[in-house]
Amino acid sequence: MNTTSEHDRNLAAKLRSLSIEPAAFKTEPPEREARRRVMPLAMLALAATASLAVVLFSRPEMLQRIETVLAGLAVQRGATTPIGGTQGPAEGAAAERMRAVADAPAVRALPAREVTGSGYVVAPDAATVFSKYEGRIVAVEVEAGDRVAAGQVLVRLDDAGARFALRGAEIARQAAALALDAKNIDLAQARSSLTRIERLAGRDAMSAQTLEEARTAFDTAENAALQARQNVAKADLDIDRAREQVEALTVRAPISGTVTRLTAHAGDTVLSREGVRENESLLVITDTANMAIDADVAETNIAQMRPGLSGEAVLDGFPDRPFAVVVSKIEPMISREKGTVTLRLSLSSSPPGMRPAMAARIRLVVDESTASGPQAGGAATVRPQAADITDHQQGAER
C-alpha cells in the first residue's frame, strides 16, 4: 500500500508540472465507456445505410437529405443519449434541426451551361450615298475615316446646267405673271361692259343679242384669266424643281457617322441614282457609335435563347479584350443550309478599335432552371450562384 501511495504522489506531481489536473484522468463508469465505444459503430452503420440508399434511389434530393443528416451527426459527435434516460437540451435541438431538414422540400440546383457561336460586327445604321442627278464631280469635301454630321457637305457636282435651268424657270414665271396681269385687265373690261349693257337692256334700250354677246365676252375673259393663273402656278413649280436640282448637286450627309467607304473623286462623271449599282455609290456613312453583333448559334439551342440573355464576346482582332453582350433580338427564320439561328446582340460598351465586319465569337451562359422553368407540383429550382457559373466557365475553358 505504501508503494502504491508513493506512486500516486509522484504521478500527481508530474501532472501539476504539466498544468493538467488529475481529475481529467478519472476513470469513467463502465457503462458510459461501453456506450462511447458503441457510438462510432452506430455512426458507421448509419453511413453504410445512407450509401446504400444513394445507390438504390440515385435521387439528388435524397442524397442532399442524407448529407445534411450526416453533417448534423458529425456536429454532435460525442454527445450520447443515456440508455433509458432523456435527451439533453443540445441533443434535443440537434434532433429537431435534423428532423426539420429531413421534412423540408427538396431543392434541386440545375447546372448552367454555355452556348457558343460566331458572327460579325454590324452597324444597324448605315447610309449609302448616291447622286440624285447626273453631273461631274468638282469637289470631294471628306476623306475615308472622317466623322461627319447630318447635313454636312460631302461632294459637289457641276451645277452650271442646273443653274441655267433655274434662271430659265424664273424668267418663264415672270412672263406668266405679265400674261396674268393682261388677262385680268381684259376680265375687268368685260365685266364693266356686261354691267352697262345689262342696265340698258333693263330699260329696253339694248337688244337681247347685244346682251348675250357681252355675257359671252365676259366668260371668255374669265377663262383666259384662270388659265393665266395656272400658268403662273406651273412656272412656280418649275422654279422649285430647278432649285431642288441645284441643291441636290451639292451632296450632303443623310446621317451622322463615319465615312467607311469613299469612291468619289474630283473629275468623275456620275450617273443618277436609278442608273447605278450599289458598288457605284459615292460613299458610305456608318454610325459606328451604335454597333451590334450578328452571331449564329446551333438550332438545337433555340429553346434556351431569349431576349435579355447575357454573355460575353471577343473579337478575333482583339482576343484579349472580352466585353459583355446581351441578346436583343432573335431572327424569326432558321438557316436551312447551316442549321443555325441568328442572334442580334447589343453592346453595353464596345472595345476601342472595333470596326464593322470584324469577326466575333460569343459565349452565352444559359441557366437550365430558368430555361425550363419549375414544373407544377414538382421540385423547385434555384439559380446557380455566380461562383458556380465562374467555376463552370473555367472548367469549359480548360
mmCIF file of C-alpha atoms in Angstrom:
data_model
loop_
_atom_site.group_PDB
_atom_site.id
_atom_site.type_symbol
_atom_site.label_atom_id
_atom_site.label_comp_id
_atom_site.label_asym_id
_atom_site.label_seq_id
_atom_site.Cartn_x
_atom_site.Cartn_y
_atom_site.Cartn_z
ATOM 1 C CA MET A 1 0.000 0.000 0.000
ATOM 2 C CA ASN A 2 2.824 2.418 0.804
ATOM 3 C CA THR A 3 4.360 1.743 -2.602
ATOM 4 C CA THR A 4 1.065 2.498 -4.351
ATOM 5 C CA SER A 5 0.565 5.800 -2.437
ATOM 6 C CA GLU A 6 4.085 6.934 -3.288
ATOM 7 C CA HIS A 7 3.463 6.108 -6.952
ATOM 8 C CA ASP A 8 0.248 8.189 -6.881
ATOM 9 C CA ARG A 9 2.020 11.119 -5.308
ATOM 10 C CA ASN A 10 4.733 11.066 -7.966
ATOM 11 C CA LEU A 11 2.110 10.936 -10.759
ATOM 12 C CA ALA A 12 0.213 13.910 -9.228
ATOM 13 C CA ALA A 13 3.419 15.934 -9.041
ATOM 14 C CA LYS A 14 4.152 15.263 -12.717
ATOM 15 C CA LEU A 15 0.628 16.261 -13.672
ATOM 16 C CA ARG A 16 0.874 19.507 -11.737
ATOM 17 C CA SER A 17 4.127 20.315 -13.517
ATOM 18 C CA LEU A 18 2.295 19.885 -16.839
ATOM 19 C CA SER A 19 -0.674 22.026 -15.623
ATOM 20 C CA ILE A 20 -3.026 19.045 -16.056
ATOM 21 C CA GLU A 21 -5.476 18.317 -13.315
ATOM 22 C CA PRO A 22 -5.589 14.752 -12.089
ATOM 23 C CA ALA A 23 -9.370 14.900 -12.293
ATOM 24 C CA ALA A 24 -9.080 14.811 -16.086
ATOM 25 C CA PHE A 25 -7.890 11.225 -15.858
ATOM 26 C CA LYS A 26 -10.650 9.952 -13.687
ATOM 27 C CA THR A 27 -11.918 6.605 -14.727
ATOM 28 C CA GLU A 28 -15.355 6.686 -16.407
ATOM 29 C CA PRO A 29 -18.112 4.399 -15.289
ATOM 30 C CA PRO A 30 -18.038 1.088 -17.179
ATOM 31 C CA GLU A 31 -21.468 1.551 -18.764
ATOM 32 C CA ARG A 32 -20.601 5.037 -20.123
ATOM 33 C CA GLU A 33 -17.303 3.777 -21.550
ATOM 34 C CA ALA A 34 -19.192 0.968 -23.275
ATOM 35 C CA ARG A 35 -21.613 3.458 -24.847
ATOM 36 C CA ARG A 36 -18.676 5.608 -26.062
ATOM 37 C CA ARG A 37 -17.193 2.577 -27.807
ATOM 38 C CA VAL A 38 -20.541 1.576 -29.346
ATOM 39 C CA MET A 39 -21.265 5.097 -30.745
ATOM 40 C CA PRO A 40 -18.681 5.025 -33.646
ATOM 41 C CA LEU A 41 -20.053 1.653 -34.696
ATOM 42 C CA ALA A 42 -23.577 3.064 -34.835
ATOM 43 C CA MET A 43 -22.442 6.041 -36.964
ATOM 44 C CA LEU A 44 -20.611 3.636 -39.304
ATOM 45 C CA ALA A 45 -23.785 1.600 -39.740
ATOM 46 C CA LEU A 46 -25.803 4.765 -40.449
ATOM 47 C CA ALA A 47 -23.281 5.912 -43.093
ATOM 48 C CA ALA A 48 -23.439 2.483 -44.766
ATOM 49 C CA THR A 49 -27.236 2.655 -44.824
ATOM 50 C CA ALA A 50 -27.106 6.148 -46.381
ATOM 51 C CA SER A 51 -24.686 4.993 -49.101
ATOM 52 C CA LEU A 52 -26.963 2.072 -49.903
ATOM 53 C CA ALA A 53 -29.945 4.412 -50.196
ATOM 54 C CA VAL A 54 -27.995 6.609 -52.629
ATOM 55 C CA VAL A 55 -27.127 3.640 -54.799
ATOM 56 C CA LEU A 56 -30.710 2.341 -54.784
ATOM 57 C CA PHE A 57 -32.563 5.550 -55.426
ATOM 58 C CA SER A 58 -29.944 7.846 -57.104
ATOM 59 C CA ARG A 59 -32.051 10.912 -56.399
ATOM 60 C CA PRO A 60 -30.350 14.278 -55.840
ATOM 61 C CA GLU A 61 -32.835 15.325 -53.169
ATOM 62 C CA MET A 62 -32.348 12.063 -51.213
ATOM 63 C CA LEU A 63 -28.581 12.495 -51.361
ATOM 64 C CA GLN A 64 -28.875 16.047 -50.056
ATOM 65 C CA ARG A 65 -31.044 14.946 -47.125
ATOM 66 C CA ILE A 66 -28.636 12.182 -46.165
ATOM 67 C CA GLU A 67 -25.628 14.523 -46.342
ATOM 68 C CA THR A 68 -27.427 17.039 -44.142
ATOM 69 C CA VAL A 69 -28.281 14.375 -41.525
ATOM 70 C CA LEU A 70 -24.699 13.098 -41.506
ATOM 71 C CA ALA A 71 -23.428 16.660 -41.100
ATOM 72 C CA GLY A 72 -25.691 17.123 -38.091
ATOM 73 C CA LEU A 73 -24.439 13.897 -36.558
ATOM 74 C CA ALA A 74 -20.862 14.977 -37.132
ATOM 75 C CA VAL A 75 -21.518 18.238 -35.271
ATOM 76 C CA GLN A 76 -22.986 16.375 -32.304
ATOM 77 C CA ARG A 77 -20.348 13.621 -32.309
ATOM 78 C CA GLY A 78 -19.527 12.503 -28.836
ATOM 79 C CA ALA A 79 -22.907 13.516 -27.376
ATOM 80 C CA THR A 80 -24.803 10.317 -26.443
ATOM 81 C CA THR A 81 -28.228 9.705 -25.048
ATOM 82 C CA PRO A 82 -28.212 7.688 -21.856
ATOM 83 C CA ILE A 83 -29.943 4.333 -22.165
ATOM 84 C CA GLY A 84 -33.326 4.642 -20.662
ATOM 85 C CA GLY A 85 -32.747 8.343 -19.938
ATOM 86 C CA THR A 86 -33.817 11.637 -21.593
ATOM 87 C CA GLN A 87 -32.023 13.861 -24.095
ATOM 88 C CA GLY A 88 -30.172 16.976 -23.026
ATOM 89 C CA PRO A 89 -31.023 20.470 -24.388
ATOM 90 C CA ALA A 90 -28.233 20.469 -27.016
ATOM 91 C CA GLU A 91 -29.097 16.945 -28.155
ATOM 92 C CA GLY A 92 -32.819 17.785 -28.444
ATOM 93 C CA ALA A 93 -32.128 20.922 -30.512
ATOM 94 C CA ALA A 94 -29.853 18.954 -32.848
ATOM 95 C CA ALA A 95 -32.541 16.312 -33.307
ATOM 96 C CA GLU A 96 -35.139 18.984 -34.072
ATOM 97 C CA ARG A 97 -32.869 20.551 -36.707
ATOM 98 C CA MET A 98 -32.265 17.173 -38.360
ATOM 99 C CA ARG A 99 -35.988 16.444 -38.458
ATOM 100 C CA ALA A 100 -36.676 19.891 -39.966
ATOM 101 C CA VAL A 101 -34.082 19.301 -42.685
ATOM 102 C CA ALA A 102 -35.487 15.863 -43.433
ATOM 103 C CA ASP A 103 -39.035 17.234 -43.706
ATOM 104 C CA ALA A 104 -38.041 20.265 -45.846
ATOM 105 C CA PRO A 105 -38.885 20.098 -49.600
ATOM 106 C CA ALA A 106 -36.049 19.023 -51.801
ATOM 107 C CA VAL A 107 -34.185 21.771 -53.683
ATOM 108 C CA ARG A 108 -32.650 20.817 -56.986
ATOM 109 C CA ALA A 109 -29.954 23.129 -58.362
ATOM 110 C CA LEU A 110 -29.717 22.741 -62.121
ATOM 111 C CA PRO A 111 -26.306 23.471 -63.613
ATOM 112 C CA ALA A 112 -25.597 26.293 -66.003
ATOM 113 C CA ARG A 113 -24.138 25.574 -69.417
ATOM 114 C CA GLU A 114 -22.596 27.598 -72.191
ATOM 115 C CA VAL A 115 -23.844 28.249 -75.707
ATOM 116 C CA THR A 116 -21.207 29.418 -78.146
ATOM 117 C CA GLY A 117 -21.463 30.932 -81.589
ATOM 118 C CA SER A 118 -19.695 33.116 -84.102
ATOM 119 C CA GLY A 119 -20.611 36.074 -86.258
ATOM 120 C CA TYR A 120 -19.642 39.561 -87.328
ATOM 121 C CA VAL A 121 -19.851 43.121 -86.093
ATOM 122 C CA VAL A 122 -22.609 45.043 -87.855
ATOM 123 C CA ALA A 123 -23.706 48.661 -87.918
ATOM 124 C CA PRO A 124 -27.520 48.797 -87.984
ATOM 125 C CA ASP A 125 -27.451 52.455 -89.041
ATOM 126 C CA ALA A 126 -25.577 52.858 -92.329
ATOM 127 C CA ALA A 127 -26.331 55.007 -95.383
ATOM 128 C CA THR A 128 -25.141 54.512 -98.950
ATOM 129 C CA VAL A 129 -24.920 57.915 -100.642
ATOM 130 C CA PHE A 130 -25.734 58.362 -104.335
ATOM 131 C CA SER A 131 -26.111 61.346 -106.616
ATOM 132 C CA LYS A 132 -29.732 62.105 -107.435
ATOM 133 C CA TYR A 133 -28.844 63.706 -110.751
ATOM 134 C CA GLU A 134 -26.143 63.214 -113.332
ATOM 135 C CA GLY A 135 -23.169 65.509 -113.251
ATOM 136 C CA ARG A 136 -19.435 65.923 -112.967
ATOM 137 C CA ILE A 137 -17.754 65.940 -109.553
ATOM 138 C CA VAL A 138 -15.954 69.197 -108.955
ATOM 139 C CA ALA A 139 -15.028 68.725 -105.282
ATOM 140 C CA VAL A 140 -14.932 65.993 -102.592
ATOM 141 C CA GLU A 141 -15.103 67.564 -99.158
ATOM 142 C CA VAL A 142 -14.380 64.460 -96.986
ATOM 143 C CA GLU A 143 -11.993 61.531 -96.773
ATOM 144 C CA ALA A 144 -12.440 57.928 -95.692
ATOM 145 C CA GLY A 145 -12.488 57.686 -91.904
ATOM 146 C CA ASP A 146 -13.759 61.235 -91.355
ATOM 147 C CA ARG A 147 -16.502 61.797 -88.842
ATOM 148 C CA VAL A 148 -19.406 63.738 -90.397
ATOM 149 C CA ALA A 149 -22.630 65.262 -89.094
ATOM 150 C CA ALA A 150 -26.046 65.078 -90.692
ATOM 151 C CA GLY A 151 -26.392 67.824 -93.337
ATOM 152 C CA GLN A 152 -22.651 68.288 -93.813
ATOM 153 C CA VAL A 153 -21.461 68.815 -97.430
ATOM 154 C CA LEU A 154 -19.789 65.695 -98.820
ATOM 155 C CA VAL A 155 -19.484 66.096 -102.609
ATOM 156 C CA ARG A 156 -20.107 68.979 -105.007
ATOM 157 C CA LEU A 157 -21.131 68.388 -108.636
ATOM 158 C CA ASP A 158 -21.015 70.807 -111.526
ATOM 159 C CA ASP A 159 -24.279 72.772 -111.311
ATOM 160 C CA ALA A 160 -23.915 75.130 -114.309
ATOM 161 C CA GLY A 161 -26.685 73.448 -116.304
ATOM 162 C CA ALA A 162 -28.960 73.295 -113.305
ATOM 163 C CA ARG A 163 -28.426 76.967 -112.594
ATOM 164 C CA PHE A 164 -29.264 77.864 -116.192
ATOM 165 C CA ALA A 165 -32.442 75.820 -115.917
ATOM 166 C CA LEU A 166 -33.316 77.633 -112.717
ATOM 167 C CA ARG A 167 -32.772 81.016 -114.330
ATOM 168 C CA GLY A 168 -34.943 79.995 -117.296
ATOM 169 C CA ALA A 169 -37.727 78.894 -114.972
ATOM 170 C CA GLU A 170 -37.587 82.209 -113.155
ATOM 171 C CA ILE A 171 -37.885 84.128 -116.471
ATOM 172 C CA ALA A 172 -40.810 81.953 -117.546
ATOM 173 C CA ARG A 173 -42.516 82.722 -114.309
ATOM 174 C CA GLN A 174 -42.135 86.440 -114.854
ATOM 175 C CA ALA A 175 -43.664 86.088 -118.335
ATOM 176 C CA ALA A 176 -46.562 84.112 -116.923
ATOM 177 C CA ALA A 177 -47.143 86.792 -114.340
ATOM 178 C CA LEU A 178 -47.280 89.506 -117.045
ATOM 179 C CA ALA A 179 -49.730 87.458 -119.055
ATOM 180 C CA LEU A 180 -51.891 87.059 -115.997
ATOM 181 C CA ASP A 181 -51.950 90.795 -115.454
ATOM 182 C CA ALA A 182 -53.100 91.312 -119.058
ATOM 183 C CA LYS A 183 -55.857 88.739 -118.720
ATOM 184 C CA ASN A 184 -57.015 90.313 -115.504
ATOM 185 C CA ILE A 185 -57.334 93.671 -117.340
ATOM 186 C CA ASP A 186 -59.389 92.040 -120.110
ATOM 187 C CA LEU A 187 -61.597 90.415 -117.492
ATOM 188 C CA ALA A 188 -62.188 93.709 -115.750
ATOM 189 C CA GLN A 189 -63.209 95.393 -119.039
ATOM 190 C CA ALA A 190 -65.557 92.541 -119.945
ATOM 191 C CA ARG A 191 -67.185 92.735 -116.543
ATOM 192 C CA SER A 192 -67.697 96.513 -116.842
ATOM 193 C CA SER A 193 -69.187 96.217 -120.349
ATOM 194 C CA LEU A 194 -71.564 93.464 -119.248
ATOM 195 C CA THR A 195 -72.776 95.532 -116.316
ATOM 196 C CA ARG A 196 -73.517 98.564 -118.552
ATOM 197 C CA ILE A 197 -75.351 96.520 -121.204
ATOM 198 C CA GLU A 198 -77.447 94.738 -118.598
ATOM 199 C CA ARG A 199 -78.544 98.134 -117.213
ATOM 200 C CA LEU A 200 -79.532 99.380 -120.665
ATOM 201 C CA ALA A 201 -81.311 96.137 -121.507
ATOM 202 C CA GLY A 202 -83.429 96.634 -118.408
ATOM 203 C CA ARG A 203 -84.729 99.878 -119.911
ATOM 204 C CA ASP A 204 -85.317 98.231 -123.290
ATOM 205 C CA ALA A 205 -82.512 100.404 -124.672
ATOM 206 C CA MET A 206 -80.322 97.433 -125.669
ATOM 207 C CA SER A 207 -81.178 94.412 -127.749
ATOM 208 C CA ALA A 208 -81.068 90.868 -126.375
ATOM 209 C CA GLN A 209 -78.394 89.860 -128.860
ATOM 210 C CA THR A 210 -76.038 92.573 -127.644
ATOM 211 C CA LEU A 211 -76.619 91.441 -124.065
ATOM 212 C CA GLU A 212 -75.783 87.830 -124.997
ATOM 213 C CA GLU A 213 -72.611 88.878 -126.756
ATOM 214 C CA ALA A 214 -71.472 90.833 -123.672
ATOM 215 C CA ARG A 215 -72.026 87.822 -121.449
ATOM 216 C CA THR A 216 -70.021 85.585 -123.810
ATOM 217 C CA ALA A 217 -67.144 88.067 -123.852
ATOM 218 C CA PHE A 218 -67.117 88.159 -120.060
ATOM 219 C CA ASP A 219 -66.980 84.344 -119.781
ATOM 220 C CA THR A 220 -64.140 84.189 -122.287
ATOM 221 C CA ALA A 221 -62.116 86.803 -120.395
ATOM 222 C CA GLU A 222 -62.724 84.979 -117.109
ATOM 223 C CA ASN A 223 -61.477 81.661 -118.552
ATOM 224 C CA ALA A 224 -58.413 83.363 -120.000
ATOM 225 C CA ALA A 225 -57.563 84.867 -116.605
ATOM 226 C CA LEU A 226 -57.957 81.451 -114.949
ATOM 227 C CA GLN A 227 -55.594 79.896 -117.495
ATOM 228 C CA ALA A 228 -53.049 82.658 -116.870
ATOM 229 C CA ARG A 229 -53.156 81.944 -113.140
ATOM 230 C CA GLN A 230 -52.497 78.248 -113.815
ATOM 231 C CA ASN A 231 -49.541 79.181 -115.989
ATOM 232 C CA VAL A 232 -48.095 81.159 -113.111
ATOM 233 C CA ALA A 233 -48.547 78.194 -110.762
ATOM 234 C CA LYS A 234 -46.771 75.920 -113.245
ATOM 235 C CA ALA A 235 -43.918 78.415 -113.522
ATOM 236 C CA ASP A 236 -43.580 78.365 -109.726
ATOM 237 C CA LEU A 237 -43.390 74.560 -109.813
ATOM 238 C CA ASP A 238 -40.694 74.690 -112.497
ATOM 239 C CA ILE A 239 -38.698 77.062 -110.341
ATOM 240 C CA ASP A 240 -38.962 74.742 -107.329
ATOM 241 C CA ARG A 241 -37.844 71.780 -109.425
ATOM 242 C CA ALA A 242 -34.872 73.647 -110.855
ATOM 243 C CA ARG A 243 -33.874 74.946 -107.434
ATOM 244 C CA GLU A 244 -34.102 71.414 -105.953
ATOM 245 C CA GLN A 245 -31.811 70.093 -108.683
ATOM 246 C CA VAL A 246 -29.282 72.827 -107.998
ATOM 247 C CA GLU A 247 -29.324 71.993 -104.298
ATOM 248 C CA ALA A 248 -29.118 68.221 -104.966
ATOM 249 C CA LEU A 249 -25.895 68.671 -106.896
ATOM 250 C CA THR A 250 -24.385 69.536 -103.531
ATOM 251 C CA VAL A 251 -24.469 66.101 -101.844
ATOM 252 C CA ARG A 252 -24.953 66.240 -98.063
ATOM 253 C CA ALA A 253 -24.698 63.611 -95.315
ATOM 254 C CA PRO A 254 -28.075 61.986 -94.588
ATOM 255 C CA ILE A 255 -26.962 60.773 -91.126
ATOM 256 C CA SER A 256 -24.179 61.363 -88.657
ATOM 257 C CA GLY A 257 -21.396 58.809 -88.642
ATOM 258 C CA THR A 258 -18.051 57.816 -90.105
ATOM 259 C CA VAL A 259 -17.173 57.650 -93.791
ATOM 260 C CA THR A 260 -16.370 53.957 -94.123
ATOM 261 C CA ARG A 261 -16.108 53.859 -97.918
ATOM 262 C CA LEU A 262 -15.307 56.592 -100.433
ATOM 263 C CA THR A 263 -15.384 56.009 -104.193
ATOM 264 C CA ALA A 264 -15.992 59.591 -105.373
ATOM 265 C CA HIS A 265 -13.110 61.552 -106.909
ATOM 266 C CA ALA A 266 -12.943 65.011 -108.386
ATOM 267 C CA GLY A 267 -13.440 64.958 -112.136
ATOM 268 C CA ASP A 268 -15.536 61.786 -112.205
ATOM 269 C CA THR A 269 -18.841 61.821 -114.019
ATOM 270 C CA VAL A 270 -21.619 60.197 -112.011
ATOM 271 C CA LEU A 271 -24.982 58.897 -113.106
ATOM 272 C CA SER A 272 -28.276 59.363 -111.366
ATOM 273 C CA ARG A 273 -29.428 57.012 -108.611
ATOM 274 C CA GLU A 274 -31.608 54.978 -110.988
ATOM 275 C CA GLY A 275 -28.735 54.139 -113.312
ATOM 276 C CA VAL A 276 -26.064 52.867 -110.902
ATOM 277 C CA ARG A 277 -25.457 49.769 -108.824
ATOM 278 C CA GLU A 278 -24.767 49.540 -105.111
ATOM 279 C CA ASN A 279 -20.992 49.394 -105.543
ATOM 280 C CA GLU A 280 -21.043 52.516 -107.731
ATOM 281 C CA SER A 281 -22.184 54.815 -104.979
ATOM 282 C CA LEU A 282 -20.327 57.960 -103.993
ATOM 283 C CA LEU A 283 -19.604 56.888 -100.424
ATOM 284 C CA VAL A 284 -20.956 55.032 -97.383
ATOM 285 C CA ILE A 285 -21.576 56.531 -93.939
ATOM 286 C CA THR A 286 -21.783 54.212 -90.934
ATOM 287 C CA ASP A 287 -22.902 55.082 -87.430
ATOM 288 C CA THR A 288 -20.028 53.414 -85.586
ATOM 289 C CA ALA A 289 -21.225 54.708 -82.225
ATOM 290 C CA ASN A 290 -24.083 52.170 -82.165
ATOM 291 C CA MET A 291 -22.787 48.825 -83.398
ATOM 292 C CA ALA A 292 -24.010 45.309 -82.684
ATOM 293 C CA ILE A 293 -23.070 41.686 -83.332
ATOM 294 C CA ASP A 294 -24.981 39.237 -85.504
ATOM 295 C CA ALA A 295 -23.960 35.746 -84.386
ATOM 296 C CA ASP A 296 -25.142 32.269 -85.371
ATOM 297 C CA VAL A 297 -25.772 29.546 -82.777
ATOM 298 C CA ALA A 298 -26.860 25.970 -83.337
ATOM 299 C CA GLU A 299 -30.553 25.429 -83.951
ATOM 300 C CA THR A 300 -30.631 22.919 -81.069
ATOM 301 C CA ASN A 301 -30.138 25.808 -78.606
ATOM 302 C CA ILE A 302 -33.135 27.851 -79.712
ATOM 303 C CA ALA A 303 -35.254 26.697 -76.752
ATOM 304 C CA GLN A 304 -32.814 28.366 -74.357
ATOM 305 C CA MET A 305 -32.497 31.595 -76.346
ATOM 306 C CA ARG A 306 -34.492 34.648 -75.257
ATOM 307 C CA PRO A 307 -34.066 38.439 -75.357
ATOM 308 C CA GLY A 308 -32.164 39.656 -72.325
ATOM 309 C CA LEU A 309 -29.840 36.645 -72.118
ATOM 310 C CA SER A 310 -26.367 37.895 -71.252
ATOM 311 C CA GLY A 311 -22.894 36.665 -72.040
ATOM 312 C CA GLU A 312 -19.603 37.865 -73.410
ATOM 313 C CA ALA A 313 -17.967 38.279 -76.794
ATOM 314 C CA VAL A 314 -14.442 38.570 -78.064
ATOM 315 C CA LEU A 315 -13.169 39.873 -81.387
ATOM 316 C CA ASP A 316 -10.659 37.898 -83.403
ATOM 317 C CA GLY A 317 -8.697 41.103 -83.819
ATOM 318 C CA PHE A 318 -8.585 41.706 -80.048
ATOM 319 C CA PRO A 319 -8.704 38.257 -78.411
ATOM 320 C CA ASP A 320 -7.575 39.615 -75.049
ATOM 321 C CA ARG A 321 -10.426 42.154 -74.719
ATOM 322 C CA PRO A 322 -13.692 40.353 -73.888
ATOM 323 C CA PHE A 323 -16.775 42.512 -73.387
ATOM 324 C CA ALA A 324 -20.345 41.994 -72.245
ATOM 325 C CA VAL A 325 -23.204 41.414 -74.699
ATOM 326 C CA VAL A 326 -26.971 40.986 -74.340
ATOM 327 C CA VAL A 327 -29.349 39.241 -76.738
ATOM 328 C CA SER A 328 -31.671 41.921 -78.101
ATOM 329 C CA LYS A 329 -33.391 40.086 -80.961
ATOM 330 C CA ILE A 330 -33.764 36.567 -82.346
ATOM 331 C CA GLU A 331 -34.244 36.216 -86.088
ATOM 332 C CA PRO A 332 -37.570 34.557 -86.962
ATOM 333 C CA MET A 333 -36.066 32.296 -89.649
ATOM 334 C CA ILE A 334 -33.704 29.345 -89.286
ATOM 335 C CA SER A 335 -30.900 28.855 -91.781
ATOM 336 C CA ARG A 336 -31.691 25.612 -93.575
ATOM 337 C CA GLU A 337 -28.188 25.352 -95.011
ATOM 338 C CA LYS A 338 -26.281 25.902 -91.764
ATOM 339 C CA GLY A 339 -28.851 24.720 -89.203
ATOM 340 C CA THR A 340 -28.369 27.859 -87.138
ATOM 341 C CA VAL A 341 -30.374 30.767 -85.804
ATOM 342 C CA THR A 342 -29.039 34.324 -85.909
ATOM 343 C CA LEU A 343 -28.983 36.451 -82.763
ATOM 344 C CA ARG A 344 -28.648 40.234 -82.641
ATOM 345 C CA LEU A 345 -26.551 41.147 -79.605
ATOM 346 C CA SER A 346 -26.303 44.659 -78.255
ATOM 347 C CA LEU A 347 -23.132 46.001 -76.634
ATOM 348 C CA SER A 348 -23.005 47.873 -73.370
ATOM 349 C CA SER A 349 -19.582 49.260 -74.270
ATOM 350 C CA SER A 350 -17.621 48.399 -77.382
ATOM 351 C CA PRO A 351 -13.850 47.928 -77.111
ATOM 352 C CA PRO A 352 -11.589 50.545 -78.693
ATOM 353 C CA GLY A 353 -10.757 49.823 -82.305
ATOM 354 C CA MET A 354 -13.946 47.924 -83.040
ATOM 355 C CA ARG A 355 -14.981 48.136 -86.698
ATOM 356 C CA PRO A 356 -17.879 46.829 -88.759
ATOM 357 C CA ALA A 357 -17.472 43.361 -90.335
ATOM 358 C CA MET A 358 -14.931 42.223 -87.717
ATOM 359 C CA ALA A 359 -15.239 38.530 -86.825
ATOM 360 C CA ALA A 360 -16.526 37.846 -83.326
ATOM 361 C CA ARG A 361 -17.082 34.823 -81.090
ATOM 362 C CA ILE A 362 -19.744 34.799 -78.406
ATOM 363 C CA ARG A 363 -20.411 32.761 -75.274
ATOM 364 C CA LEU A 364 -23.784 32.833 -73.519
ATOM 365 C CA VAL A 365 -24.403 31.374 -70.044
ATOM 366 C CA VAL A 366 -27.733 29.527 -70.082
ATOM 367 C CA ASP A 367 -29.417 28.759 -66.760
ATOM 368 C CA GLU A 368 -31.234 25.457 -67.268
ATOM 369 C CA SER A 369 -33.646 26.184 -64.420
ATOM 370 C CA THR A 370 -34.851 29.437 -65.968
ATOM 371 C CA ALA A 371 -34.921 27.922 -69.452
ATOM 372 C CA SER A 372 -37.236 25.034 -68.487
ATOM 373 C CA GLY A 373 -38.998 26.575 -65.532
ATOM 374 C CA PRO A 374 -40.281 24.711 -62.419
ATOM 375 C CA GLN A 375 -42.947 22.139 -63.140
ATOM 376 C CA ALA A 376 -46.247 22.382 -61.326
ATOM 377 C CA GLY A 377 -46.191 20.107 -58.302
ATOM 378 C CA GLY A 378 -42.540 19.197 -58.886
ATOM 379 C CA ALA A 379 -39.362 20.099 -57.128
ATOM 380 C CA ALA A 380 -38.388 23.737 -57.012
ATOM 381 C CA THR A 381 -35.324 25.002 -58.810
ATOM 382 C CA VAL A 382 -32.770 27.577 -57.774
ATOM 383 C CA ARG A 383 -30.416 29.671 -59.848
ATOM 384 C CA PRO A 384 -26.747 28.738 -59.619
ATOM 385 C CA GLN A 385 -24.682 31.321 -57.824
ATOM 386 C CA ALA A 386 -22.166 33.487 -59.666
ATOM 387 C CA ALA A 387 -19.305 31.434 -58.218
ATOM 388 C CA ASP A 388 -20.809 28.250 -59.674
ATOM 389 C CA ILE A 389 -21.096 29.867 -63.120
ATOM 390 C CA THR A 390 -17.488 31.032 -62.923
ATOM 391 C CA ASP A 391 -16.278 27.567 -61.997
ATOM 392 C CA HIS A 392 -18.308 26.073 -64.836
ATOM 393 C CA GLN A 393 -16.884 28.529 -67.329
ATOM 394 C CA GLN A 394 -13.329 27.874 -66.176
ATOM 395 C CA GLY A 395 -13.882 24.140 -66.490
ATOM 396 C CA ALA A 396 -15.222 24.586 -70.028
ATOM 397 C CA GLU A 397 -12.215 26.708 -70.978
ATOM 398 C CA ARG A 398 -9.824 24.081 -69.649
#
